[in-house]
Amino acid sequence: MKQTSFLIVFILCLITPQLLEAQCAMCRAVLESEGSVKTAEGINNGIVYLMAIPYILVGGLFYFVYRKMRS
């Protein structure tokens, strides 16, 4: 039961990347000097997607290992 609730929370965090904000210091400095909101949103979304893919892959790997160990 505990593992199922953890998995649900993990998946919900991955499904809602627009709620997460991330920027490196250099990107933030460039975007603040430009003043373009559309560009800043695009950079934020790109960073979040690049960050999410490795977590999805590792999570999938652990899920398959977990299923293999259980059976």
XYZ file of N, CA and C in Angstrom:
213
model
N 0.822 -1.189 0.000
C 0.000 0.000 0.000
C 0.867 1.253 0.000
N 1.921 1.233 0.804
C 2.811 2.383 0.896
C 3.535 2.621 -0.422
N 3.934 1.536 -1.083
C 4.644 1.663 -2.346
C 3.728 2.180 -3.450
N 2.474 1.780 -3.412
C 1.515 2.238 -4.405
C 1.277 3.733 -4.283
N 1.135 4.229 -3.045
C 0.903 5.662 -2.870
C 2.137 6.461 -3.286
N 3.338 5.933 -3.023
C 4.558 6.604 -3.469
C 4.607 6.671 -4.986
N 4.242 5.590 -5.647
C 4.244 5.542 -7.103
C 3.251 6.542 -7.680
N 2.086 6.654 -7.080
C 1.074 7.602 -7.549
C 1.567 9.034 -7.415
N 2.159 9.368 -6.277
C 2.694 10.721 -6.076
C 3.821 11.002 -7.059
N 4.681 10.032 -7.289
C 5.790 10.183 -8.228
C 5.274 10.454 -9.633
N 4.281 9.700 -10.059
C 3.712 9.879 -11.398
C 3.027 11.233 -11.514
N 2.319 11.653 -10.483
C 1.675 12.970 -10.516
C 2.696 14.096 -10.631
N 3.821 13.946 -9.970
C 4.882 14.958 -10.083
C 5.446 15.011 -11.493
N 5.507 13.881 -12.162
C 6.031 13.852 -13.523
C 5.016 14.366 -14.540
N 3.729 14.178 -14.248
C 2.690 14.605 -15.174
C 2.524 16.119 -15.161
N 2.819 16.755 -14.056
C 2.577 18.191 -13.927
C 3.877 18.993 -13.912
N 4.668 18.941 -15.004
C 5.937 19.673 -14.986
C 5.765 21.191 -15.038
N 4.590 21.678 -15.496
C 4.403 23.117 -15.570
C 4.343 23.756 -14.180
N 4.128 22.982 -13.145
C 4.115 23.521 -11.799
C 5.524 23.704 -11.245
N 6.483 23.045 -11.863
C 7.859 23.125 -11.404
C 8.585 24.220 -12.173
N 9.346 25.034 -11.488
C 10.105 26.096 -12.134
C 11.586 25.816 -11.947
N 12.351 25.929 -13.032
C 13.788 25.681 -12.938
C 14.511 26.563 -13.949
N 15.614 27.158 -13.516
C 16.472 27.926 -14.410
C 17.879 27.938 -13.852
N 18.854 27.838 -14.746
C 20.227 27.996 -14.300
C 20.526 29.492 -14.191
N 21.593 29.841 -13.525
C 21.909 31.250 -13.280
C 22.177 32.003 -14.577
N 22.889 31.410 -15.510
C 23.204 32.092 -16.770
C 21.951 32.293 -17.615
N 21.102 31.285 -17.686
C 19.863 31.427 -18.456
C 18.991 32.527 -17.856
N 18.899 32.547 -16.548
C 18.089 33.561 -15.883
C 18.607 34.964 -16.189
N 19.935 35.154 -16.155
C 20.512 36.475 -16.423
C 20.211 36.928 -17.852
N 20.338 36.028 -18.803
C 20.064 36.381 -20.203
C 18.591 36.695 -20.397
N 17.731 35.893 -19.815
C 16.301 36.095 -20.011
C 15.795 37.352 -19.306
N 16.373 37.687 -18.160
C 15.953 38.907 -17.473
C 16.381 40.143 -18.248
N 17.509 40.083 -18.929
C 17.962 41.236 -19.693
C 17.134 41.422 -20.964
N 16.616 40.320 -21.540
C 15.797 40.418 -22.744
C 14.396 40.928 -22.430
N 13.791 40.429 -21.384
C 12.443 40.842 -21.006
C 11.345 40.129 -21.771
N 11.655 39.062 -22.496
C 10.662 38.323 -23.261
C 10.087 37.196 -22.399
N 8.812 37.305 -22.080
C 8.163 36.300 -21.229
C 8.016 34.986 -21.983
N 7.705 35.064 -23.261
C 7.502 33.856 -24.060
C 8.788 33.025 -24.135
N 9.913 33.684 -24.315
C 11.195 32.980 -24.360
C 11.521 32.354 -23.012
N 11.248 33.069 -21.935
C 11.517 32.549 -20.594
C 10.684 31.310 -20.318
N 9.430 31.311 -20.717
C 8.582 30.136 -20.523
C 9.099 28.951 -21.332
N 9.570 29.216 -22.554
C 10.116 28.143 -23.386
C 11.365 27.534 -22.771
N 12.240 28.383 -22.244
C 13.456 27.884 -21.586
C 13.099 27.071 -20.350
N 12.161 27.561 -19.551
C 11.726 26.823 -18.355
C 11.184 25.452 -18.719
N 10.324 25.399 -19.722
C 9.747 24.115 -20.128
C 10.817 23.166 -20.635
N 11.772 23.665 -21.407
C 12.850 22.815 -21.911
C 13.687 22.228 -20.791
N 13.993 23.042 -19.787
C 14.794 22.561 -18.658
C 14.041 21.486 -17.886
N 12.754 21.708 -17.669
C 11.956 20.728 -16.918
C 11.853 19.417 -17.689
N 11.634 19.470 -18.996
C 11.541 18.236 -19.775
C 12.867 17.499 -19.801
N 13.967 18.219 -19.952
C 15.273 17.577 -19.931
C 15.564 16.936 -18.579
N 15.068 17.535 -17.517
C 15.273 16.996 -16.180
C 14.384 15.773 -15.943
N 13.190 15.746 -16.510
C 12.226 14.693 -16.218
C 12.565 13.365 -16.905
N 13.123 13.407 -18.098
C 13.355 12.182 -18.864
C 14.244 11.180 -18.119
N 15.388 11.571 -17.543
C 16.186 10.567 -16.810
C 15.439 9.959 -15.622
N 14.633 10.772 -14.934
C 13.867 10.239 -13.812
C 12.828 9.224 -14.285
N 12.203 9.475 -15.387
C 11.229 8.533 -15.936
C 11.920 7.220 -16.312
N 13.073 7.319 -16.974
C 13.790 6.109 -17.378
C 14.259 5.293 -16.176
N 14.830 5.940 -15.185
C 15.302 5.237 -13.991
C 14.119 4.658 -13.214
N 13.029 5.412 -13.120
C 11.834 4.907 -12.443
C 11.279 3.673 -13.140
N 11.255 3.698 -14.467
C 10.799 2.533 -15.224
C 11.693 1.330 -15.008
N 12.993 1.566 -14.965
C 13.940 0.481 -14.717
C 13.706 -0.142 -13.343
N 13.571 0.690 -12.320
C 13.325 0.168 -10.976
C 11.996 -0.560 -10.887
N 10.993 -0.083 -11.624
C 9.691 -0.748 -11.621
C 9.816 -2.168 -12.189
N 10.527 -2.298 -13.318
C 10.677 -3.626 -13.917
C 11.535 -4.541 -13.043
N 12.540 -4.014 -12.421
C 13.357 -4.819 -11.496
C 12.505 -5.266 -10.313
N 11.687 -4.348 -9.779
C 10.792 -4.676 -8.663
C 9.823 -5.795 -9.051
N 9.229 -5.695 -10.239
C 8.292 -6.736 -10.683
C 9.013 -8.074 -10.869
N 10.231 -8.030 -11.385
C 10.986 -9.259 -11.609
C 11.351 -9.913 -10.274
N 11.699 -9.100 -9.278
C 12.059 -9.650 -7.966
C 10.846 -10.229 -7.238
N 9.688 -9.659 -7.480
C 8.461 -10.156 -6.815
C 7.989 -11.483 -7.382
N 8.198 -11.719 -8.660
C 7.683 -12.958 -9.246
C 8.658 -14.106 -9.169
